[in-house]
Amino acid sequence: MFWIYYWLKFEPTMGKSLMKNTFISGLFILMLSAECSCQNNRIPPQSTVTEGDTTFNIGNYLINPSKKLISVGREFGEGEVGTMFGYFPDESINFDKTSLIILGKDVLWKEYLPPGVDFNSLKYIGKKDNQIIYKDNNYIYWDIPFSNTAKNSSPDKKIPISGFVCINNYIYEDKFGALYFLNTYTNNGKLELTKIVNLTNLDKSTLKHLQGQYYADKNGLYALGVHYFGAQGDYKNFSQQLKFIQLEYANGKRIKPIITRNYLVYNKSVYAQNYSVEKLKIDTDKMVEFPWSYAQNIYFITDGSNLYENRNSSYYEKDWNKNNDYANDFFKSGVNILKIFPHKVAFAQNSDLNTLYFKNAVRGKTGFSDKNGILIKTDEGYYYANGGRPHVKPQKIDNIIIYNYALKKNEPFDDSQFLGITAKMYAYKGLVFFDDIPLKEINGPHHFKLLISNGIKTNFLINDDMLIAIGNIGGYQSEMINGSQKIVFEKMMKRGIDASKLKVINENLLVDDNNFYSCNRGELSVIPIKKLGLDIKVLVEEQIN
């Protein structure tokens, strides 16, 4: 792990580009961490923008350097009209003395930090729920440091660390040589430094935080400070005293964990992100994770023989998982799953339930109904789970029909030509589709690189000189071209970009020597750093290497 931070008023010290050199042939591969609705019609309740002014939008702020004005976006009520969104000048920010601070995914200002913070030694640790965790040489802080909250910052939301040696952001050593870890899962909801006991095999120089209660060093994987070992809520697994457990042994091998939002993989073992230690009995070579019911925020993880559900919390095995609920008779049948298609790609069916039509296929005016569900490809063919509803077993599909825009007619679906991009986007035969409508600007094969930085999957793609932002897409403009509807995507593209100089800050924000590139408000915003006229400090999360 190492810290990456730099002042943008000077020469960046991040070193070489953080973009993973992943070359994707064919059309391209795109991964999107989240789709957010964006407000394209924001109403400024005060005159923060006038004609001729140059304003820049970054995060939730409008910056007007000529007026030395910074406005913050927020919702407000307007009588019976309802809730609207506008930008309000923040008079607590002194434009000439402030610094723009980017802490991971969050953008804020120097004035928002609690009094007494040592700005020069500031480092970003991470987030817990909606609270940012950060530190200086004297304290670890956790708070929501946005407008006006710093003035009311609770004094007990900080941990003194000046008497400790900082091994890394999560590990500290006292004057007696005892090790402590930053405990973010305490009973009282506060953060604290908790002493590590009963683990004699720890190597402090390589001990790193992975996720939740999981840590790893050169010797293996550990759970630090847990009350449960096994399913949370099962009190036979509960310990009043905190447990410190070595879960896996490295046995001299260099093992790089794979960390996702909901679980981590260490060697061939899978552990759920949870307050307890929950090891999932699952084959990592066959494992696949996918949303089962988007409306209910239900996710499945399965290898075709074992199944776990994550309903707004974490994966763990409960009694229902031992019964044949939630289509278990399919996902526990030993099925060999080859692909799960993007869950927001829409289909249609008529009375022939063995045939499924992509939404863009030409179909009769009557007899068809739209379907929203999950298409699954196995070694025995296709299955479709309509709506992804509980207790609905996926049904066998013999034929899939899609529209060929070049031939202007329906044809049998060719999976070898299909590439899932996001929940709503896919590529097929040289075209890219959003909401099952092709994009105007992308035709034919392209060669793009997916920008990835230390595991951060960004919402950006680039080829030799073109940057494409696909994120925060709310509404869109379309045109009729040669009798077909096409989505206009020009606002999400920028040509003349040197990919070698791009550095990833978070999934929606990039930077090079001269500009920020922000995926914001339904377009790709290019923000010249010099024109902002501000001190800018960028702090990213400590990464695993």
Tab-separated table of C-alpha atoms in Angstrom, residues 20 46 82 112 279 371 432 438 489 531:
chain	number	residue	atom	x	y	z
A	20	LYS	CA	-4.333	0.104	-15.824
A	46	GLN	CA	-29.725	33.316	-6.466
A	82	GLY	CA	-42.452	21.112	-4.472
A	112	TYR	CA	-15.445	22.639	6.308
A	279	LYS	CA	-17.089	-17.818	4.962
A	371	LYS	CA	-40.583	-8.147	-19.873
A	432	VAL	CA	-23.497	0.623	-28.765
A	438	PRO	CA	-28.003	2.869	-30.650
A	489	PHE	CA	-23.679	11.255	-27.192
A	531	LYS	CA	-8.506	28.921	-14.402
